[in-house]
Structure formats: structure tokens, C-alpha cells
Amino acid sequence: MTSARLVLTGLYVPGDRPDRFEKAVATGADLIILDLEDAVAPANKAEARAAVVRWLTARSDASLSSGPVFQVRLNSPIADDLVALSGLDSRIEFRIPKVESAEDLDAVRAQNPDRQVTALLETALGIERAFEIAQHPSVTRLGIGESDLASELGSRSDAVIGYARNRVLFASVAAGLLPPMLSAFPAINDLAGLRQDTQSGRDDGWVGRVAIHPSQLPVIAEVFVSSAAEVAWANEVLAATADGGVSTLSNGDMVDPAMLGRAKRILAGRPH
């Protein structure tokens, strides 16, 4: 079962920096991702695993139920991390990198049948198999590793990244998953660029974004929180379609039940 908590902002934290774990929670991010992969040097992997397990094991039941969502991004291949992490509370999610087929996730389900998984698609093959991966019973959300993907393709053009985003969005919706969150924006100091790219993703149907620095979180939140105008529109749509059929809004636009989905998402706190 997917989490009912609204997740618009996520923050990566290096797994070998336990001094930052509580600070990450204090930022108010909806999702905290303890990273055992790219953010951790190879020599520090074992230390990071131990620190992450120790800190997450000490979390209270209340903090796991009502605080931020916690994820751990595993290394690829995932075998060593699975052994170390399988004893964690089932409410702690796994973030699996470089997924290229549904079979890549079978080991997670075998050891963690109740674990929710975000599958990261970071290669051309992963993107092309997005719907197959989305149908795996452990997967609740897809994501893109845009930097890895751009490196493999030799391009980070808007057309290339846009194609990949569209494939993942359609696969997510078709499989009934949670909406995908945008990947991290690598230019930490370019908040204007972050806002522009995040707004573009929101316009295309993505919901939320992960960050690599706390300074990025307010920008992401501002883009994704439904505006007063959107909320007013959604309330009017619900009122106008209460009896079914076609009606007209105060601005003259026609409205029918086909618009209810968008209106309900806005009122739930999610953008269109």
C-alpha cells in the first residue's frame, strides 16, 4: 500500500554523514533519502550502511508514522545492502538505482515483501522498459537519474530529457503508481534555473522534486503547492459538476466530470 502522505520535497543526505541526519529532518522535507550510493566514497560504504541502519533502527514508531517518509538509496548491485537493510521497519522505503528490468527488483521482494520501492531509471534500456518495471508489485513510484542517463546518451538536451520524462510519466499513470518526482537539479546555486525546470516538470504532470541541498527545498515547495487561484477553480469545478453533466464556470469555460480528477488533486494539495 502506498503512503497517503503528500510528498512534494525530498532531500538526499550522504549515508556516511550521520551528523546531518537530524538536520535533514529539521528542514521539513517531506522525504528524507539516506544515500548509500553516489554520495558515499567506496571506502566508506560499510561505515555508511552501519550508520544508516543504526539511526533508522532508533527512530520511534511515531516518527515513522507521521514524520517525513524515509528512504534508503541502495548501491547497484544491491545484494550487500539488502542483507544489511532487510531488518529495517517495513515503513522505510528503498530507492533502487539503475533498474533495467522488473527482474532486477525480485531480490528486494523476496527479502522484503512489504517494502515500498522507488525504481530509478538511469539508462536507455531502463527508460524503454518503464511500464514493465512500473508493474512490479514492489514498485510504488518511478524516478529518473537524469545525470546518469544524459551521460550514457551523450546529451542533456531538452528534447532528450523531455522524452525520458514523458515515458516515465505515462508508464507511472498507466500502472497506477504515485506520480513521479523530478530528479535532483545539480546546479545548487542556480535557484532561478531550478525554479524554471521545476515549473516545466510540474506543467508536464510531475509532482514533487528531490534536492541535494536544503536551499533548494523552498523553491521546490513554492512551485508545487497549489495556488489560491487553482484552489478556487477546483472548488468551482466540484460545485458545477455536483449533479453531473456539462456546466459553465464563472469565467465562461465549459466544465464536465472529466475535469474532476484534476480538481480533486489540487484540493488534496497536489498540483495538476
mmCIF file of N, CA and C in Angstrom, residues 60-141:
data_model
loop_
_atom_site.group_PDB
_atom_site.id
_atom_site.type_symbol
_atom_site.label_atom_id
_atom_site.label_comp_id
_atom_site.label_asym_id
_atom_site.label_seq_id
_atom_site.Cartn_x
_atom_site.Cartn_y
_atom_site.Cartn_z
ATOM 1 N N SER A 60 11.537 6.357 16.339
ATOM 2 C CA SER A 60 10.340 5.956 17.076
ATOM 3 C C SER A 60 9.230 5.567 16.112
ATOM 4 N N ASP A 61 8.269 4.820 16.633
ATOM 5 C CA ASP A 61 7.124 4.435 15.818
ATOM 6 C C ASP A 61 6.373 5.664 15.328
ATOM 7 N N ALA A 62 6.261 6.668 16.178
ATOM 8 C CA ALA A 62 5.534 7.884 15.805
ATOM 9 C C ALA A 62 6.228 8.619 14.665
ATOM 10 N N SER A 63 7.553 8.682 14.708
ATOM 11 C CA SER A 63 8.276 9.409 13.666
ATOM 12 C C SER A 63 8.182 8.711 12.331
ATOM 13 N N LEU A 64 8.047 7.383 12.339
ATOM 14 C CA LEU A 64 7.902 6.652 11.088
ATOM 15 C C LEU A 64 6.479 6.746 10.543
ATOM 16 N N SER A 65 5.523 6.980 11.437
ATOM 17 C CA SER A 65 4.122 7.027 11.009
ATOM 18 C C SER A 65 3.677 8.416 10.559
ATOM 19 N N SER A 66 4.224 9.462 11.202
ATOM 20 C CA SER A 66 3.692 10.795 10.936
ATOM 21 C C SER A 66 4.746 11.823 10.544
ATOM 22 N N GLY A 67 6.014 11.456 10.599
ATOM 23 C CA GLY A 67 7.062 12.375 10.176
ATOM 24 C C GLY A 67 7.282 12.270 8.681
ATOM 25 N N PRO A 68 8.453 12.657 8.212
ATOM 26 C CA PRO A 68 8.747 12.513 6.782
ATOM 27 C C PRO A 68 8.823 11.049 6.385
ATOM 28 N N VAL A 69 8.670 10.794 5.102
ATOM 29 C CA VAL A 69 8.910 9.465 4.571
ATOM 30 C C VAL A 69 10.421 9.259 4.519
ATOM 31 N N PHE A 70 10.872 8.088 4.938
ATOM 32 C CA PHE A 70 12.296 7.768 4.894
ATOM 33 C C PHE A 70 12.564 6.739 3.804
ATOM 34 N N GLN A 71 13.588 7.021 3.000
ATOM 35 C CA GLN A 71 14.064 6.068 2.002
ATOM 36 C C GLN A 71 15.560 5.882 2.163
ATOM 37 N N VAL A 72 16.036 4.715 1.724
ATOM 38 C CA VAL A 72 17.471 4.474 1.604
ATOM 39 C C VAL A 72 17.765 4.157 0.145
ATOM 40 N N ARG A 73 18.691 4.919 -0.444
ATOM 41 C CA ARG A 73 19.119 4.594 -1.808
ATOM 42 C C ARG A 73 20.255 3.591 -1.719
ATOM 43 N N LEU A 74 20.034 2.415 -2.294
ATOM 44 C CA LEU A 74 20.996 1.332 -2.250
ATOM 45 C C LEU A 74 22.015 1.479 -3.368
ATOM 46 N N ASN A 75 23.078 0.704 -3.254
ATOM 47 C CA ASN A 75 24.064 0.618 -4.326
ATOM 48 C C ASN A 75 23.622 -0.400 -5.366
ATOM 49 N N SER A 76 24.168 -0.289 -6.542
ATOM 50 C CA SER A 76 23.959 -1.281 -7.589
ATOM 51 C C SER A 76 25.302 -1.934 -7.900
ATOM 52 N N PRO A 77 25.394 -3.277 -7.767
ATOM 53 C CA PRO A 77 24.364 -4.245 -7.388
ATOM 54 C C PRO A 77 23.962 -4.113 -5.911
ATOM 55 N N ILE A 78 22.738 -4.596 -5.607
ATOM 56 C CA ILE A 78 22.129 -4.282 -4.316
ATOM 57 C C ILE A 78 22.306 -5.355 -3.252
ATOM 58 N N ALA A 79 22.949 -6.474 -3.583
ATOM 59 C CA ALA A 79 22.958 -7.634 -2.687
ATOM 60 C C ALA A 79 23.483 -7.307 -1.297
ATOM 61 N N ASP A 80 24.645 -6.655 -1.201
ATOM 62 C CA ASP A 80 25.230 -6.377 0.116
ATOM 63 C C ASP A 80 24.342 -5.458 0.944
ATOM 64 N N ASP A 81 23.785 -4.444 0.312
ATOM 65 C CA ASP A 81 22.919 -3.518 1.043
ATOM 66 C C ASP A 81 21.634 -4.208 1.493
ATOM 67 N N LEU A 82 21.097 -5.106 0.669
ATOM 68 C CA LEU A 82 19.872 -5.807 1.045
ATOM 69 C C LEU A 82 20.076 -6.606 2.321
ATOM 70 N N VAL A 83 21.186 -7.280 2.425
ATOM 71 C CA VAL A 83 21.468 -8.064 3.628
ATOM 72 C C VAL A 83 21.514 -7.155 4.849
ATOM 73 N N ALA A 84 22.148 -6.013 4.722
ATOM 74 C CA ALA A 84 22.311 -5.108 5.858
ATOM 75 C C ALA A 84 21.018 -4.403 6.240
ATOM 76 N N LEU A 85 20.129 -4.154 5.264
ATOM 77 C CA LEU A 85 18.960 -3.313 5.493
ATOM 78 C C LEU A 85 17.655 -4.069 5.659
ATOM 79 N N SER A 86 17.654 -5.353 5.398
ATOM 80 C CA SER A 86 16.395 -6.094 5.374
ATOM 81 C C SER A 86 15.685 -6.126 6.720
ATOM 82 N N GLY A 87 16.400 -5.887 7.802
ATOM 83 C CA GLY A 87 15.773 -5.907 9.117
ATOM 84 C C GLY A 87 15.103 -4.604 9.506
ATOM 85 N N LEU A 88 15.199 -3.577 8.658
ATOM 86 C CA LEU A 88 14.599 -2.286 8.981
ATOM 87 C C LEU A 88 13.072 -2.364 8.942
ATOM 88 N N ASP A 89 12.436 -1.476 9.683
ATOM 89 C CA ASP A 89 10.981 -1.372 9.681
ATOM 90 C C ASP A 89 10.471 -1.295 8.244
ATOM 91 N N SER A 90 9.375 -1.996 7.956
ATOM 92 C CA SER A 90 8.875 -2.072 6.583
ATOM 93 C C SER A 90 8.364 -0.732 6.068
ATOM 94 N N ARG A 91 8.152 0.249 6.966
ATOM 95 C CA ARG A 91 7.712 1.569 6.523
ATOM 96 C C ARG A 91 8.839 2.386 5.917
ATOM 97 N N ILE A 92 10.071 1.947 6.095
ATOM 98 C CA ILE A 92 11.214 2.611 5.470
ATOM 99 C C ILE A 92 11.359 2.078 4.055
ATOM 100 N N GLU A 93 11.309 2.975 3.081
ATOM 101 C CA GLU A 93 11.297 2.575 1.683
ATOM 102 C C GLU A 93 12.717 2.435 1.126
ATOM 103 N N PHE A 94 12.813 1.686 0.039
ATOM 104 C CA PHE A 94 14.080 1.541 -0.668
ATOM 105 C C PHE A 94 14.011 2.300 -1.994
ATOM 106 N N ARG A 95 15.143 2.854 -2.362
ATOM 107 C CA ARG A 95 15.298 3.570 -3.632
ATOM 108 C C ARG A 95 16.367 2.803 -4.400
ATOM 109 N N ILE A 96 15.967 2.157 -5.492
ATOM 110 C CA ILE A 96 16.856 1.225 -6.187
ATOM 111 C C ILE A 96 17.376 1.864 -7.466
ATOM 112 N N PRO A 97 18.694 2.049 -7.580
ATOM 113 C CA PRO A 97 19.258 2.708 -8.769
ATOM 114 C C PRO A 97 19.442 1.761 -9.941
ATOM 115 N N LYS A 98 19.502 2.376 -11.134
ATOM 116 C CA LYS A 98 19.890 1.667 -12.357
ATOM 117 C C LYS A 98 19.040 0.425 -12.633
ATOM 118 N N VAL A 99 17.755 0.531 -12.401
ATOM 119 C CA VAL A 99 16.843 -0.578 -12.690
ATOM 120 C C VAL A 99 16.619 -0.653 -14.199
ATOM 121 N N GLU A 100 16.800 -1.841 -14.758
ATOM 122 C CA GLU A 100 16.633 -2.028 -16.210
ATOM 123 C C GLU A 100 15.597 -3.083 -16.560
ATOM 124 N N SER A 101 15.078 -3.788 -15.554
ATOM 125 C CA SER A 101 14.032 -4.772 -15.806
ATOM 126 C C SER A 101 13.294 -5.036 -14.498
ATOM 127 N N ALA A 102 12.096 -5.590 -14.608
ATOM 128 C CA ALA A 102 11.345 -5.941 -13.409
ATOM 129 C C ALA A 102 12.101 -6.987 -12.586
ATOM 130 N N GLU A 103 12.820 -7.863 -13.249
ATOM 131 C CA GLU A 103 13.558 -8.913 -12.543
ATOM 132 C C GLU A 103 14.633 -8.340 -11.630
ATOM 133 N N ASP A 104 15.107 -7.132 -11.927
ATOM 134 C CA ASP A 104 16.118 -6.510 -11.071
ATOM 135 C C ASP A 104 15.590 -6.278 -9.660
ATOM 136 N N LEU A 105 14.269 -6.276 -9.491
ATOM 137 C CA LEU A 105 13.659 -5.974 -8.196
ATOM 138 C C LEU A 105 13.162 -7.215 -7.463
ATOM 139 N N ASP A 106 13.299 -8.376 -8.083
ATOM 140 C CA ASP A 106 12.781 -9.594 -7.457
ATOM 141 C C ASP A 106 13.488 -9.908 -6.140
ATOM 142 N N ALA A 107 14.783 -9.622 -6.058
ATOM 143 C CA ALA A 107 15.513 -9.901 -4.817
ATOM 144 C C ALA A 107 15.007 -9.040 -3.675
ATOM 145 N N VAL A 108 14.615 -7.806 -3.977
ATOM 146 C CA VAL A 108 14.059 -6.936 -2.942
ATOM 147 C C VAL A 108 12.768 -7.534 -2.408
ATOM 148 N N ARG A 109 11.903 -7.950 -3.294
ATOM 149 C CA ARG A 109 10.621 -8.502 -2.863
ATOM 150 C C ARG A 109 10.796 -9.819 -2.114
ATOM 151 N N ALA A 110 11.756 -10.626 -2.533
ATOM 152 C CA ALA A 110 11.976 -11.908 -1.871
ATOM 153 C C ALA A 110 12.374 -11.725 -0.412
ATOM 154 N N GLN A 111 13.204 -10.735 -0.124
ATOM 155 C CA GLN A 111 13.662 -10.500 1.242
ATOM 156 C C GLN A 111 12.797 -9.492 1.984
ATOM 157 N N ASN A 112 12.082 -8.641 1.252
ATOM 158 C CA ASN A 112 11.302 -7.560 1.851
ATOM 159 C C ASN A 112 9.939 -7.472 1.160
ATOM 160 N N PRO A 113 9.044 -8.435 1.375
ATOM 161 C CA PRO A 113 7.799 -8.474 0.608
ATOM 162 C C PRO A 113 6.878 -7.272 0.823
ATOM 163 N N ASP A 114 7.021 -6.578 1.942
ATOM 164 C CA ASP A 114 6.145 -5.431 2.226
ATOM 165 C C ASP A 114 6.832 -4.089 1.978
ATOM 166 N N ARG A 115 8.024 -4.112 1.446
ATOM 167 C CA ARG A 115 8.807 -2.885 1.270
ATOM 168 C C ARG A 115 8.354 -2.118 0.036
ATOM 169 N N GLN A 116 8.108 -0.817 0.187
ATOM 170 C CA GLN A 116 7.786 0.023 -0.966
ATOM 171 C C GLN A 116 9.082 0.469 -1.635
ATOM 172 N N VAL A 117 9.069 0.457 -2.963
ATOM 173 C CA VAL A 117 10.286 0.700 -3.736
ATOM 174 C C VAL A 117 10.050 1.810 -4.759
ATOM 175 N N THR A 118 10.998 2.748 -4.805
ATOM 176 C CA THR A 118 11.092 3.679 -5.918
ATOM 177 C C THR A 118 12.165 3.149 -6.863
ATOM 178 N N ALA A 119 11.781 2.869 -8.091
ATOM 179 C CA ALA A 119 12.725 2.343 -9.080
ATOM 180 C C ALA A 119 13.281 3.499 -9.898
ATOM 181 N N LEU A 120 14.597 3.656 -9.868
ATOM 182 C CA LEU A 120 15.253 4.726 -10.613
ATOM 183 C C LEU A 120 15.700 4.200 -11.980
ATOM 184 N N LEU A 121 15.252 4.876 -13.026
ATOM 185 C CA LEU A 121 15.602 4.507 -14.395
ATOM 186 C C LEU A 121 16.687 5.459 -14.858
ATOM 187 N N GLU A 122 17.874 4.918 -15.092
ATOM 188 C CA GLU A 122 19.045 5.761 -15.342
ATOM 189 C C GLU A 122 19.782 5.383 -16.617
ATOM 190 N N THR A 123 19.183 4.491 -17.401
ATOM 191 C CA THR A 123 19.777 4.070 -18.669
ATOM 192 C C THR A 123 18.695 4.069 -19.742
ATOM 193 N N ALA A 124 19.132 4.053 -21.001
ATOM 194 C CA ALA A 124 18.169 3.999 -22.100
ATOM 195 C C ALA A 124 17.305 2.747 -22.007
ATOM 196 N N LEU A 125 17.904 1.621 -21.625
ATOM 197 C CA LEU A 125 17.140 0.377 -21.510
ATOM 198 C C LEU A 125 16.094 0.487 -20.405
ATOM 199 N N GLY A 126 16.469 1.100 -19.285
ATOM 200 C CA GLY A 126 15.510 1.283 -18.210
ATOM 201 C C GLY A 126 14.326 2.129 -18.648
ATOM 202 N N ILE A 127 14.593 3.214 -19.379
ATOM 203 C CA ILE A 127 13.519 4.073 -19.868
ATOM 204 C C ILE A 127 12.600 3.306 -20.811
ATOM 205 N N GLU A 128 13.186 2.536 -21.719
ATOM 206 C CA GLU A 128 12.385 1.790 -22.682
ATOM 207 C C GLU A 128 11.530 0.717 -22.012
ATOM 208 N N ARG A 129 11.931 0.246 -20.830
ATOM 209 C CA ARG A 129 11.169 -0.784 -20.117
ATOM 210 C C ARG A 129 10.369 -0.195 -18.941
ATOM 211 N N ALA A 130 10.099 1.084 -18.996
ATOM 212 C CA ALA A 130 9.486 1.773 -17.862
ATOM 213 C C ALA A 130 8.171 1.130 -17.418
ATOM 214 N N PHE A 131 7.295 0.781 -18.347
ATOM 215 C CA PHE A 131 5.994 0.231 -17.955
ATOM 216 C C PHE A 131 6.140 -1.148 -17.337
ATOM 217 N N GLU A 132 7.032 -1.960 -17.909
ATOM 218 C CA GLU A 132 7.297 -3.287 -17.323
ATOM 219 C C GLU A 132 7.764 -3.141 -15.876
ATOM 220 N N ILE A 133 8.681 -2.226 -15.639
ATOM 221 C CA ILE A 133 9.212 -2.016 -14.294
ATOM 222 C C ILE A 133 8.125 -1.466 -13.371
ATOM 223 N N ALA A 134 7.307 -0.571 -13.892
ATOM 224 C CA ALA A 134 6.237 0.033 -13.089
ATOM 225 C C ALA A 134 5.238 -1.001 -12.594
ATOM 226 N N GLN A 135 5.105 -2.126 -13.307
ATOM 227 C CA GLN A 135 4.137 -3.150 -12.936
ATOM 228 C C GLN A 135 4.654 -4.108 -11.863
ATOM 229 N N HIS A 136 5.928 -3.986 -11.486
ATOM 230 C CA HIS A 136 6.447 -4.876 -10.445
ATOM 231 C C HIS A 136 5.691 -4.617 -9.141
ATOM 232 N N PRO A 137 5.311 -5.657 -8.403
ATOM 233 C CA PRO A 137 4.466 -5.475 -7.227
ATOM 234 C C PRO A 137 5.087 -4.671 -6.092
ATOM 235 N N SER A 138 6.407 -4.519 -6.063
ATOM 236 C CA SER A 138 7.040 -3.733 -5.010
ATOM 237 C C SER A 138 7.133 -2.251 -5.342
ATOM 238 N N VAL A 139 6.957 -1.899 -6.608
ATOM 239 C CA VAL A 139 7.189 -0.525 -7.051
ATOM 240 C C VAL A 139 5.965 0.344 -6.779
ATOM 241 N N THR A 140 6.179 1.451 -6.075
ATOM 242 C CA THR A 140 5.119 2.435 -5.859
ATOM 243 C C THR A 140 5.394 3.737 -6.595
ATOM 244 N N ARG A 141 6.628 3.909 -7.061
ATOM 245 C CA ARG A 141 6.964 5.145 -7.775
ATOM 246 C C ARG A 141 8.166 4.890 -8.681
#
